């Protein structure tokens, strides 16, 4: 025994701290590959052509490229900090470390701008109120109507017409929605679409109505086919307005005649009774006609205002935040915020670690500590290297 | 302490080299940015995507080998990284049956709420949908 003195022989030729940080990083590899892997598998498993494009989701390529460069520069800076510390240049080491921190903060600032753009456009996971719909259907139209009435205070004609009393015959339009775009849109497009959907069983027409509405709200591009659809809708609405006008004048003439007859009759006579009854019926008919005609006039005005020759989506133009139809949009925002959110948290922790490190004197004795923080920081960089093409470019 | 320093001093100490590595990484970023905006993405999208991911793998490898000094480390580096990488790959592959194939083989519930109807479903599922 005495011939072989016991000597400490490390199992792994690195310091405990470095081994610990590497073991931590190996768990991080699994953590992030689970997140990135599920994003990739979700994306590949989506029906062809339904994964949202970067433009739809307010993803700006150059911002991603800028952030990539920032993180790469910060990685290079922390390598220099370690290099300087090893060569006993404590002040220079601190300078490089502070530069790394500043670059890390710059990364988060750019990220903040990106997140703001998404929140402004309603592109975030929302449990309470669904903002993103996978397809346009009856539920979607109801959600749009609900958003217009609840958030923008728009009222439907159906709701107001209950208390509305029609003045004497031949009156002008009682209700006009044309001052308030939200009200006009609700009555001229949304409620109209709802009514049409409840009446038509023609599947292709249903699809056109639903897709037309969804495109108005969210899409910035206008295609020729939907423009033709809206022009046809406008024509038919105008035609119906003239028909209603004719009916209206006809009924109001009848009512005038009835009233003229009534004025010349004795109030007690049986003929007076029947005429009063028919006057009542005619007035009710006029009320009904006015209501329908107003709806149609709103329809015409709304199509002219919102659907023809538009440059932007309505959400963009009026800042309405109405529910949108983005196939796989919810999946996209969930994976996006999960991935970039966890990455941003890691950046934040890295900055905190560097801030603590910056309080110390960074001589050669601290080189091991700097290296551990640097290893973590490089790993955060590696994660972003994969996130950049996956989210911004592909 | 002297022993420890000796262990860790088997790494190069050329400040200027790190900037060359940094420049290469930036150049690779520029290349993938260029690929994303080039004609390749309209002509052969798959090739462009594979190319960009390959560039990413290359960049990640450069960062890990140079900046994280893994190139100069002893064999323990394999013990720490390779099992984690294997599990990472298995984790991802294990998602494919349920998640990745969801567009190919629909359950009746998925078929009902799918963004766009596509793929084929079991006959049993189709009949269950017909009943609805």
Short mmCIF file of C-alpha atoms in Angstrom, two decimals:
data_model
loop_
_atom_site.label_atom_id
_atom_site.label_comp_id
_atom_site.label_asym_id
_atom_site.label_seq_id
_atom_site.Cartn_x
_atom_site.Cartn_y
_atom_site.Cartn_z
CA UNK A 1 0.00 0.00 0.00
CA UNK A 2 2.73 2.39 0.92
CA UNK A 3 4.34 1.86 -2.42
CA UNK A 4 1.27 3.23 -4.20
CA UNK A 5 0.31 6.51 -2.54
CA UNK A 6 -3.30 7.53 -3.26
CA UNK A 7 -3.48 10.38 -5.70
CA UNK A 8 -6.58 12.30 -6.77
CA UNK A 9 -7.34 11.47 -10.36
CA UNK A 10 -10.27 13.38 -11.83
CA UNK A 11 -12.62 11.16 -13.86
CA UNK A 12 -13.15 13.93 -16.36
CA UNK A 13 -10.29 16.32 -17.09
CA UNK A 14 -12.35 19.48 -16.57
CA UNK A 15 -13.39 21.50 -13.57
CA UNK A 16 -16.58 20.53 -11.75
CA UNK A 17 -18.27 23.78 -12.76
CA UNK A 18 -17.60 23.22 -16.43
CA UNK A 19 -18.82 19.63 -16.25
CA UNK A 20 -21.96 20.80 -14.45
CA UNK A 21 -22.69 23.46 -17.07
CA UNK A 22 -22.20 20.88 -19.85
CA UNK A 23 -24.57 18.45 -18.16
CA UNK A 24 -27.08 21.30 -17.81
CA UNK A 25 -26.62 22.13 -21.49
CA UNK A 26 -27.25 18.51 -22.46
CA UNK A 27 -30.65 18.74 -20.75
CA UNK A 28 -31.18 22.02 -22.57
CA UNK A 29 -30.47 20.28 -25.88
CA UNK A 30 -33.35 17.91 -25.13
CA UNK A 31 -35.60 20.73 -23.93
CA UNK A 32 -35.18 22.87 -27.02
CA UNK A 33 -35.19 19.96 -29.43
CA UNK A 34 -38.58 18.96 -27.99
CA UNK A 35 -39.87 22.47 -28.69
CA UNK A 36 -38.25 22.83 -32.10
CA UNK A 37 -39.08 19.23 -33.01
CA UNK A 38 -42.76 19.66 -32.21
CA UNK A 39 -42.81 22.86 -34.26
CA UNK A 40 -41.27 21.05 -37.23
CA UNK A 41 -43.55 18.03 -36.92
CA UNK A 42 -46.65 20.22 -36.56
CA UNK A 43 -45.57 22.16 -39.59
CA UNK A 44 -44.83 19.13 -41.75
CA UNK A 45 -48.07 17.50 -40.65
CA UNK A 46 -50.24 20.47 -41.66
CA UNK A 47 -52.36 19.99 -44.77
CA UNK A 48 -50.33 21.16 -47.79
CA UNK A 49 -50.32 24.90 -48.26
CA UNK A 50 -52.13 25.69 -45.01
CA UNK A 51 -49.15 26.67 -42.84
CA UNK A 52 -49.27 30.48 -42.42
CA UNK A 53 -46.69 32.43 -44.40
CA UNK A 54 -44.32 34.85 -42.60
CA UNK A 55 -46.10 37.80 -44.21
CA UNK A 56 -49.47 36.72 -42.78
CA UNK A 57 -48.01 36.45 -39.30
CA UNK A 58 -46.20 39.82 -39.31
CA UNK A 59 -42.80 38.14 -39.37
CA UNK A 60 -40.16 40.50 -40.75
CA UNK A 61 -37.17 38.70 -42.26
CA UNK A 62 -34.62 41.45 -41.79
CA UNK A 63 -35.45 41.74 -38.11
CA UNK A 64 -34.65 38.05 -37.70
CA UNK A 65 -31.41 38.47 -39.65
CA UNK A 66 -30.51 41.49 -37.50
CA UNK A 67 -31.12 39.52 -34.33
CA UNK A 68 -29.03 36.64 -35.65
CA UNK A 69 -26.13 38.98 -36.31
CA UNK A 70 -26.53 40.59 -32.88
CA UNK A 71 -26.37 37.22 -31.14
CA UNK A 72 -23.40 36.07 -33.22
CA UNK A 73 -21.57 39.29 -32.36
CA UNK A 74 -22.38 38.82 -28.68
CA UNK A 75 -21.01 35.27 -28.86
CA UNK A 76 -17.77 36.58 -30.36
CA UNK A 77 -17.63 39.29 -27.67
CA UNK A 78 -17.92 36.86 -24.77
CA UNK A 79 -15.20 34.67 -26.31
CA UNK A 80 -12.99 37.78 -26.30
CA UNK A 81 -13.92 38.46 -22.64
CA UNK A 82 -12.71 34.96 -21.74
CA UNK A 83 -9.56 35.41 -23.82
CA UNK A 84 -8.74 38.72 -22.08
CA UNK A 85 -9.37 37.28 -18.61
CA UNK A 86 -6.99 34.39 -19.33
CA UNK A 87 -4.34 36.90 -20.30
CA UNK A 88 -4.83 38.88 -17.07
CA UNK A 89 -6.42 41.84 -18.85
CA UNK A 90 -9.23 42.27 -16.36
CA UNK A 91 -10.44 45.65 -17.60
CA UNK A 92 -10.57 44.60 -21.22
CA UNK A 93 -12.38 41.43 -20.16
CA UNK A 94 -14.99 43.52 -18.39
CA UNK A 95 -15.36 45.73 -21.46
CA UNK A 96 -16.09 42.74 -23.70
CA UNK A 97 -18.49 41.31 -21.11
CA UNK A 98 -20.44 44.58 -20.95
CA UNK A 99 -20.55 44.64 -24.76
CA UNK A 100 -22.03 41.13 -24.70
CA UNK A 101 -24.68 42.29 -22.27
CA UNK A 102 -25.53 45.32 -24.38
CA UNK A 103 -25.90 43.11 -27.45
CA UNK A 104 -28.10 40.72 -25.47
CA UNK A 105 -30.32 43.62 -24.44
CA UNK A 106 -30.42 44.84 -28.06
CA UNK A 107 -31.65 41.38 -29.05
CA UNK A 108 -34.49 41.61 -26.55
CA UNK A 109 -35.39 45.12 -27.74
CA UNK A 110 -35.72 43.92 -31.36
CA UNK A 111 -37.73 40.95 -30.08
CA UNK A 112 -39.95 43.37 -28.18
CA UNK A 113 -40.73 45.28 -31.39
CA UNK A 114 -41.58 42.02 -33.11
CA UNK A 115 -43.87 40.94 -30.29
CA UNK A 116 -45.58 44.33 -30.30
CA UNK A 117 -46.41 44.01 -34.01
CA UNK A 118 -47.97 40.61 -33.34
CA UNK A 119 -50.01 41.79 -30.36
CA UNK A 120 -51.24 44.80 -32.30
CA UNK A 121 -52.54 42.52 -35.02
CA UNK A 122 -54.18 40.14 -32.56
CA UNK A 123 -51.73 37.36 -33.37
CA UNK A 124 -51.29 35.76 -29.97
CA UNK A 125 -52.72 32.77 -28.10
CA UNK A 126 -55.94 33.89 -26.50
CA UNK A 127 -57.96 31.56 -24.34
CA UNK A 128 -60.91 33.76 -23.46
CA UNK A 129 -61.82 35.18 -26.84
CA UNK A 130 -60.90 33.38 -29.96
CA UNK A 131 -59.26 35.76 -32.41
CA UNK A 132 -57.92 33.30 -34.95
CA UNK A 133 -60.23 30.86 -36.70
CA UNK A 134 -59.11 27.87 -38.72
CA UNK A 135 -61.82 28.31 -41.32
CA UNK A 136 -64.68 30.61 -42.10
CA UNK A 137 -67.96 29.10 -40.99
CA UNK A 138 -71.12 30.13 -39.15
CA UNK A 139 -69.26 30.26 -35.84
CA UNK A 140 -66.80 32.68 -37.39
CA UNK A 141 -69.53 35.02 -38.65
CA UNK A 142 -71.15 34.98 -35.19
CA UNK A 143 -67.80 35.80 -33.60
CA UNK A 144 -67.31 38.75 -35.98
CA UNK A 145 -70.80 40.05 -35.21
CA UNK A 146 -70.17 39.64 -31.47
CA UNK A 147 -66.86 41.48 -31.71
CA UNK A 148 -68.48 44.34 -33.60
CA UNK A 149 -71.33 44.74 -31.12
CA UNK A 150 -69.33 44.14 -27.94
CA UNK A 151 -66.05 45.85 -28.69
CA UNK A 152 -67.10 48.59 -31.07
CA UNK A 153 -70.60 49.30 -29.80
CA UNK A 154 -72.17 48.75 -33.19
CA UNK A 155 -75.86 47.93 -33.11
CA UNK A 156 -77.84 45.86 -35.52
CA UNK A 157 -80.90 47.09 -37.28
CA UNK A 158 -82.85 44.17 -35.89
CA UNK A 159 -82.07 45.30 -32.37
CA UNK A 160 -82.96 48.94 -32.91
CA UNK A 161 -85.98 48.42 -35.12
CA UNK A 162 -87.95 46.92 -32.24
CA UNK A 163 -88.35 50.29 -30.57
CA UNK A 164 -88.44 52.22 -33.79
CA UNK A 165 -91.83 53.64 -34.76
CA UNK A 166 -92.36 54.59 -38.34
CA UNK A 167 -93.64 58.09 -38.96
CA UNK A 168 -96.43 58.75 -41.41
CA UNK A 169 -96.31 57.16 -44.83
CA UNK A 170 -93.74 58.21 -47.43
CA UNK A 171 -91.20 59.00 -44.77
CA UNK A 172 -87.51 59.03 -45.49
CA UNK A 173 -84.98 56.49 -44.31
CA UNK A 174 -85.25 56.36 -40.58
CA UNK A 175 -82.12 54.55 -39.66
CA UNK A 176 -78.85 55.23 -41.31
CA UNK A 177 -75.69 53.35 -40.48
CA UNK A 178 -73.56 55.18 -42.91
CA UNK A 179 -71.86 57.54 -40.46
CA UNK A 180 -70.34 54.76 -38.40
CA UNK A 181 -68.22 52.32 -40.40
CA UNK A 182 -68.50 49.60 -37.74
CA UNK A 183 -72.29 49.78 -37.81
CA UNK A 184 -72.37 49.90 -41.58
CA UNK A 185 -70.11 46.87 -41.80
CA UNK A 186 -72.14 44.96 -39.24
CA UNK A 187 -75.45 45.56 -40.99
CA UNK A 188 -74.36 45.73 -44.59
CA UNK A 189 -71.99 42.78 -44.64
CA UNK A 190 -71.95 40.66 -41.47
CA UNK A 191 -75.64 40.47 -40.59
CA UNK A 192 -76.41 40.16 -44.26
CA UNK A 193 -74.04 37.23 -44.62
CA UNK A 194 -75.64 35.60 -41.58
CA UNK A 195 -79.11 36.02 -43.07
CA UNK A 196 -78.01 34.64 -46.43
CA UNK A 197 -76.31 31.67 -44.78
CA UNK A 198 -79.48 30.81 -42.92
CA UNK A 199 -81.43 30.81 -46.16
CA UNK A 200 -79.15 29.30 -48.77
CA UNK A 201 -78.15 25.67 -49.07
CA UNK A 202 -76.00 26.24 -52.15
CA UNK A 203 -72.57 25.18 -50.91
CA UNK A 204 -70.51 27.19 -53.38
CA UNK A 205 -72.45 30.34 -52.55
CA UNK A 206 -72.01 29.72 -48.83
CA UNK A 207 -68.30 29.32 -49.37
CA UNK A 208 -68.07 32.52 -51.40
CA UNK A 209 -69.97 34.51 -48.79
CA UNK A 210 -67.86 33.18 -45.93
CA UNK A 211 -64.52 33.48 -47.70
CA UNK A 212 -65.44 36.93 -48.96
CA UNK A 213 -66.11 38.12 -45.40
CA UNK A 214 -62.92 36.54 -44.05
CA UNK A 215 -60.83 38.05 -46.83
CA UNK A 216 -62.24 41.54 -46.22
CA UNK A 217 -61.30 41.42 -42.57
CA UNK A 218 -57.81 40.03 -42.75
CA UNK A 219 -56.30 39.83 -46.22
CA UNK A 220 -54.34 42.75 -47.63
CA UNK A 221 -54.30 41.30 -51.13
CA UNK A 222 -57.36 41.50 -53.33
CA UNK A 223 -57.94 38.88 -55.97
CA UNK A 224 -59.98 39.32 -59.15
CA UNK A 225 -62.43 36.52 -58.42
CA UNK A 226 -63.68 37.99 -55.14
CA UNK A 227 -63.87 41.44 -56.73
CA UNK A 228 -66.16 39.98 -59.39
CA UNK A 229 -68.19 38.34 -56.62
CA UNK A 230 -68.63 41.67 -54.82
CA UNK A 231 -69.55 43.49 -58.02
CA UNK A 232 -72.26 40.89 -58.71
CA UNK A 233 -73.48 41.28 -55.12
CA UNK A 234 -73.64 45.05 -55.56
CA UNK A 235 -75.66 44.73 -58.76
CA UNK A 236 -78.19 42.38 -57.21
CA UNK A 237 -78.52 44.57 -54.12
CA UNK A 238 -79.10 47.66 -56.27
CA UNK A 239 -81.71 45.82 -58.27
CA UNK A 240 -83.46 44.77 -55.10
CA UNK A 241 -83.41 48.36 -53.83
CA UNK A 242 -85.29 49.55 -56.92
CA UNK A 243 -87.77 46.70 -56.55
CA UNK A 244 -88.33 47.63 -52.94
CA UNK A 245 -88.71 51.29 -53.88
CA UNK A 246 -91.41 50.36 -56.37
CA UNK A 247 -93.20 48.21 -53.83
CA UNK A 248 -92.85 50.95 -51.27
CA UNK A 249 -94.41 53.63 -53.46
CA UNK A 250 -97.13 51.21 -54.45
CA UNK A 251 -98.08 50.39 -50.89
CA UNK A 252 -97.81 54.01 -49.77
CA UNK A 253 -100.13 55.02 -52.64
CA UNK A 254 -102.57 52.39 -51.45
CA UNK A 255 -102.28 53.69 -47.93
CA UNK A 256 -102.92 57.27 -49.10
CA UNK A 257 -106.02 56.06 -50.93
CA UNK A 258 -107.24 54.24 -47.84
CA UNK A 259 -106.63 57.32 -45.69
CA UNK A 260 -108.47 59.54 -48.21
CA UNK A 261 -111.44 57.14 -48.17
CA UNK A 262 -111.34 57.06 -44.39
CA UNK A 263 -111.51 60.82 -44.00
CA UNK A 264 -114.79 60.92 -45.94
CA UNK A 265 -116.50 58.20 -43.91
CA UNK A 266 -118.55 58.11 -40.79
CA UNK A 267 -116.50 56.77 -37.88
CA UNK A 268 -119.28 54.44 -36.77
CA UNK A 269 -119.83 52.77 -40.13
CA UNK A 270 -118.67 49.12 -40.64
CA UNK A 271 -116.77 50.16 -43.77
CA UNK A 272 -114.66 52.51 -41.64
CA UNK A 273 -113.68 49.58 -39.42
CA UNK A 274 -112.48 47.38 -42.27
CA UNK A 275 -110.62 50.30 -43.85
CA UNK A 276 -108.89 51.10 -40.55
CA UNK A 277 -107.84 47.48 -40.36
CA UNK A 278 -106.40 47.52 -43.87
CA UNK A 279 -104.66 50.85 -43.14
CA UNK A 280 -103.03 49.18 -40.17
CA UNK A 281 -101.91 46.26 -42.33
CA UNK A 282 -100.55 48.64 -44.96
CA UNK A 283 -98.64 50.66 -42.36
CA UNK A 284 -97.12 47.48 -40.99
CA UNK A 285 -96.16 46.46 -44.50
CA UNK A 286 -94.53 49.84 -45.04
CA UNK A 287 -92.59 49.46 -41.80
CA UNK A 288 -91.41 46.09 -42.93
CA UNK A 289 -90.52 47.37 -46.39
CA UNK A 290 -88.62 50.34 -44.99
CA UNK A 291 -86.68 48.07 -42.75
CA UNK A 292 -85.76 45.74 -45.57
CA UNK A 293 -84.98 48.62 -47.89
CA UNK A 294 -82.73 50.20 -45.29
CA UNK A 295 -80.92 46.94 -44.89
CA UNK A 296 -80.45 46.82 -48.64
CA UNK A 297 -79.27 50.41 -48.83
CA UNK A 298 -76.73 49.62 -46.14
CA UNK A 299 -75.76 46.61 -48.15
CA UNK A 300 -75.12 48.77 -51.24
CA UNK A 301 -73.26 51.42 -49.25
CA UNK A 302 -71.19 48.80 -47.42
CA UNK A 303 -70.14 46.96 -50.56
CA UNK A 304 -69.18 50.24 -52.19
CA UNK A 305 -67.25 51.37 -49.12
CA UNK A 306 -65.54 48.19 -47.94
CA UNK A 307 -65.37 45.69 -50.75
CA UNK A 308 -64.55 47.46 -53.98
CA UNK A 309 -61.12 48.93 -54.71
CA UNK A 310 -59.78 48.36 -51.24
CA UNK A 311 -56.07 48.59 -50.58
CA UNK A 312 -55.86 47.22 -47.04
CA UNK A 313 -57.69 44.76 -44.86
CA UNK A 314 -60.42 46.25 -42.67
CA UNK A 315 -58.58 45.29 -39.50
CA UNK A 316 -55.60 47.27 -40.75
CA UNK A 317 -57.58 50.25 -42.01
CA UNK A 318 -59.93 50.73 -39.06
CA UNK A 319 -57.96 48.99 -36.26
CA UNK A 320 -61.00 46.91 -35.42
CA UNK A 321 -59.27 43.76 -34.12
CA UNK A 322 -61.98 41.54 -35.55
CA UNK A 323 -61.54 37.76 -35.52
CA UNK A 324 -59.48 36.50 -38.45
CA UNK A 325 -59.43 33.34 -40.50
CA UNK A 326 -55.90 31.93 -40.66
CA UNK A 327 -55.69 28.18 -41.27
CA UNK A 328 -53.38 26.71 -38.59
CA UNK A 329 -52.96 30.24 -37.21
CA UNK A 330 -53.54 29.20 -33.59
CA UNK A 331 -51.01 26.42 -33.93
CA UNK A 332 -48.56 28.92 -35.40
CA UNK A 333 -48.89 31.51 -32.61
CA UNK A 334 -48.72 28.84 -29.93
CA UNK A 335 -45.52 27.30 -31.28
CA UNK A 336 -44.02 30.69 -32.12
CA UNK A 337 -44.48 32.18 -28.67
CA UNK A 338 -43.45 28.93 -26.99
CA UNK A 339 -40.20 28.77 -28.98
CA UNK A 340 -39.20 32.43 -29.03
CA UNK A 341 -40.57 33.06 -25.54
CA UNK A 342 -38.45 30.35 -23.95
CA UNK A 343 -35.47 31.50 -25.99
CA UNK A 344 -35.96 35.11 -24.89
CA UNK A 345 -36.19 33.93 -21.27
CA UNK A 346 -32.85 32.20 -21.71
CA UNK A 347 -31.38 35.40 -23.12
CA UNK A 348 -32.72 37.27 -20.10
CA UNK A 349 -31.16 34.79 -17.65
CA UNK A 350 -27.87 35.05 -19.52
CA UNK A 351 -27.92 38.84 -19.17
CA UNK A 352 -28.58 38.52 -15.43
CA UNK A 353 -25.70 36.06 -15.06
CA UNK A 354 -23.39 38.43 -16.94
CA UNK A 355 -24.53 41.37 -14.81
CA UNK A 356 -23.54 39.42 -11.69
CA UNK A 357 -20.24 38.49 -13.31
CA UNK A 358 -19.55 42.11 -14.25
CA UNK A 359 -19.52 43.03 -10.54
CA UNK A 360 -16.43 40.87 -9.97
CA UNK A 361 -12.82 41.54 -10.94
CA UNK A 362 -12.23 39.45 -14.04
CA UNK A 363 -8.67 38.17 -13.65
CA UNK A 364 -7.35 34.72 -14.67
CA UNK A 365 -8.83 33.19 -11.50
CA UNK A 366 -12.30 34.00 -12.81
CA UNK A 367 -11.66 32.56 -16.26
CA UNK A 368 -13.49 29.33 -15.34
CA UNK A 369 -16.55 31.28 -14.24
CA UNK A 370 -16.55 33.37 -17.41
CA UNK A 371 -16.21 30.23 -19.50
CA UNK A 372 -19.25 28.64 -17.85
CA UNK A 373 -21.41 31.70 -18.55
CA UNK A 374 -19.96 31.85 -22.07
CA UNK A 375 -20.86 28.20 -22.74
CA UNK A 376 -24.44 28.91 -21.72
CA UNK A 377 -24.53 32.05 -23.86
CA UNK A 378 -23.20 30.23 -26.92
CA UNK A 379 -25.85 27.58 -26.48
CA UNK A 380 -28.55 30.27 -26.53
CA UNK A 381 -26.95 31.49 -29.75
CA UNK A 382 -27.05 27.98 -31.26
CA UNK A 383 -30.77 27.70 -30.50
CA UNK A 384 -31.40 30.98 -32.30
CA UNK A 385 -29.33 29.80 -35.27
CA UNK A 386 -31.98 27.09 -35.77
CA UNK A 387 -34.97 29.30 -34.96
CA UNK A 388 -34.01 31.95 -37.51
CA UNK A 389 -34.50 29.88 -40.69
CA UNK A 390 -37.36 27.81 -39.24
CA UNK A 391 -39.50 30.80 -38.33
CA UNK A 392 -38.36 33.58 -40.65
CA UNK A 393 -37.10 32.02 -43.85
CA UNK A 394 -38.64 28.65 -44.65
CA UNK B 1 -5.04 25.37 -9.19
CA UNK B 2 -1.87 25.18 -11.24
CA UNK B 3 -2.91 21.72 -12.35
CA UNK B 4 -6.30 22.94 -13.38
CA UNK B 5 -4.90 25.79 -15.41
CA UNK B 6 -2.63 23.37 -17.14
CA UNK B 7 -5.57 21.17 -18.04
CA UNK B 8 -7.48 24.03 -19.61
CA UNK B 9 -4.61 25.68 -21.37
CA UNK B 10 -4.65 23.21 -24.24
CA UNK B 11 -6.81 25.66 -26.19
CA UNK B 12 -5.54 28.21 -28.68
CA UNK B 13 -5.26 31.81 -27.61
CA UNK B 14 -5.46 33.85 -30.76
CA UNK B 15 -7.82 36.76 -30.32
CA UNK B 16 -7.92 37.54 -34.01
CA UNK B 17 -9.09 34.06 -34.98
CA UNK B 18 -12.41 34.52 -33.20
CA UNK B 19 -13.20 37.43 -35.47
CA UNK B 20 -12.58 35.29 -38.54
CA UNK B 21 -15.01 32.72 -37.13
CA UNK B 22 -17.49 35.53 -36.47
CA UNK B 23 -17.10 36.81 -40.04
CA UNK B 24 -17.70 33.31 -41.44
CA UNK B 25 -20.86 32.98 -39.33
CA UNK B 26 -22.15 36.35 -40.56
CA UNK B 27 -21.39 35.37 -44.16
CA UNK B 28 -23.33 32.11 -43.72
CA UNK B 29 -26.27 34.06 -42.28
CA UNK B 30 -26.17 36.34 -45.33
CA UNK B 31 -26.14 33.29 -47.63
CA UNK B 32 -29.24 31.78 -46.02
CA UNK B 33 -30.96 35.17 -46.14
CA UNK B 34 -30.07 35.38 -49.84
CA UNK B 35 -31.38 31.86 -50.50
CA UNK B 36 -34.68 32.74 -48.80
CA UNK B 37 -35.15 35.70 -51.16
CA UNK B 38 -33.74 34.07 -54.28
CA UNK B 39 -35.49 32.41 -57.20
CA UNK B 40 -34.65 29.04 -55.71
CA UNK B 41 -37.54 29.32 -53.25
CA UNK B 42 -40.03 29.60 -56.10
CA UNK B 43 -38.36 27.11 -58.42
CA UNK B 44 -37.30 24.39 -56.01
CA UNK B 45 -38.63 25.22 -52.59
CA UNK B 46 -37.61 21.98 -50.94
CA UNK B 47 -34.00 22.36 -52.06
CA UNK B 48 -33.93 25.92 -50.71
CA UNK B 49 -35.33 24.80 -47.37
CA UNK B 50 -32.87 21.93 -47.07
CA UNK B 51 -30.04 24.28 -48.00
CA UNK B 52 -31.00 26.81 -45.33
CA UNK B 53 -31.25 24.13 -42.66
CA UNK B 54 -27.90 22.71 -43.74
CA UNK B 55 -26.39 26.18 -43.39
CA UNK B 56 -27.90 26.40 -39.91
CA UNK B 57 -26.40 23.05 -38.94
CA UNK B 58 -23.04 24.26 -40.22
CA UNK B 59 -23.29 27.48 -38.25
CA UNK B 60 -24.30 25.64 -35.09
CA UNK B 61 -21.39 23.25 -35.54
CA UNK B 62 -18.94 26.14 -35.95
CA UNK B 63 -20.24 27.83 -32.79
CA UNK B 64 -20.10 24.61 -30.78
CA UNK B 65 -16.68 23.55 -32.02
CA UNK B 66 -14.92 26.93 -31.97
CA UNK B 67 -16.69 29.27 -29.57
CA UNK B 68 -17.55 26.52 -27.11
CA UNK B 69 -14.06 25.03 -27.54
CA UNK B 70 -15.48 21.55 -28.05
CA UNK B 71 -12.93 20.87 -30.79
CA UNK B 72 -10.11 21.02 -28.23
CA UNK B 73 -11.86 19.06 -25.48
CA UNK B 74 -11.06 15.48 -24.57
CA UNK B 75 -13.31 12.48 -25.20
CA UNK B 76 -15.74 13.37 -22.37
CA UNK B 77 -17.43 15.74 -24.83
CA UNK B 78 -18.99 12.75 -26.59
CA UNK B 79 -20.35 11.32 -23.36
CA UNK B 80 -22.15 14.58 -22.61
CA UNK B 81 -23.44 15.54 -26.04
CA UNK B 82 -24.18 12.37 -27.98
CA UNK B 83 -26.75 10.75 -25.63
CA UNK B 84 -28.58 14.07 -25.40
CA UNK B 85 -28.61 14.37 -29.19
CA UNK B 86 -29.89 10.80 -29.61
CA UNK B 87 -32.73 11.43 -27.17
CA UNK B 88 -33.46 14.73 -28.94
CA UNK B 89 -33.89 12.90 -32.23
CA UNK B 90 -36.00 10.14 -30.65
CA UNK B 91 -38.20 12.77 -28.97
CA UNK B 92 -38.90 14.36 -32.33
CA UNK B 93 -39.48 11.08 -34.16
CA UNK B 94 -41.90 9.93 -31.46
CA UNK B 95 -44.12 12.91 -32.29
CA UNK B 96 -44.58 11.81 -35.90
CA UNK B 97 -47.27 9.08 -35.51
CA UNK B 98 -49.74 11.24 -33.60
CA UNK B 99 -48.86 14.75 -34.63
CA UNK B 100 -47.10 14.47 -37.97
CA UNK B 101 -49.65 12.19 -39.58
CA UNK B 102 -52.64 14.16 -38.40
CA UNK B 103 -53.10 15.59 -41.90
CA UNK B 104 -53.02 12.16 -43.50
CA UNK B 105 -55.17 10.10 -41.19
CA UNK B 106 -57.94 12.12 -39.60
CA UNK B 107 -59.97 11.20 -36.61
CA UNK B 108 -63.63 12.12 -36.95
CA UNK B 109 -63.20 15.06 -34.58
CA UNK B 110 -60.22 16.37 -36.51
CA UNK B 111 -62.04 15.92 -39.79
CA UNK B 112 -64.84 18.07 -38.45
CA UNK B 113 -62.65 20.92 -37.25
CA UNK B 114 -59.80 20.69 -39.76
CA UNK B 115 -58.73 23.97 -41.40
CA UNK B 116 -58.85 22.41 -44.83
CA UNK B 117 -60.19 18.99 -45.55
CA UNK B 118 -57.52 16.77 -46.95
CA UNK B 119 -56.00 13.37 -46.64
CA UNK B 120 -57.80 10.11 -46.25
CA UNK B 121 -59.56 8.79 -43.22
CA UNK B 122 -60.59 5.34 -42.17
CA UNK B 123 -63.75 3.97 -43.70
CA UNK B 124 -65.20 3.69 -40.24
CA UNK B 125 -64.50 7.34 -39.65
CA UNK B 126 -66.07 8.35 -42.92
CA UNK B 127 -69.23 6.47 -42.08
CA UNK B 128 -69.29 8.02 -38.63
CA UNK B 129 -69.08 11.41 -40.27
CA UNK B 130 -71.83 10.50 -42.72
CA UNK B 131 -74.05 9.69 -39.75
CA UNK B 132 -73.49 13.14 -38.36
#
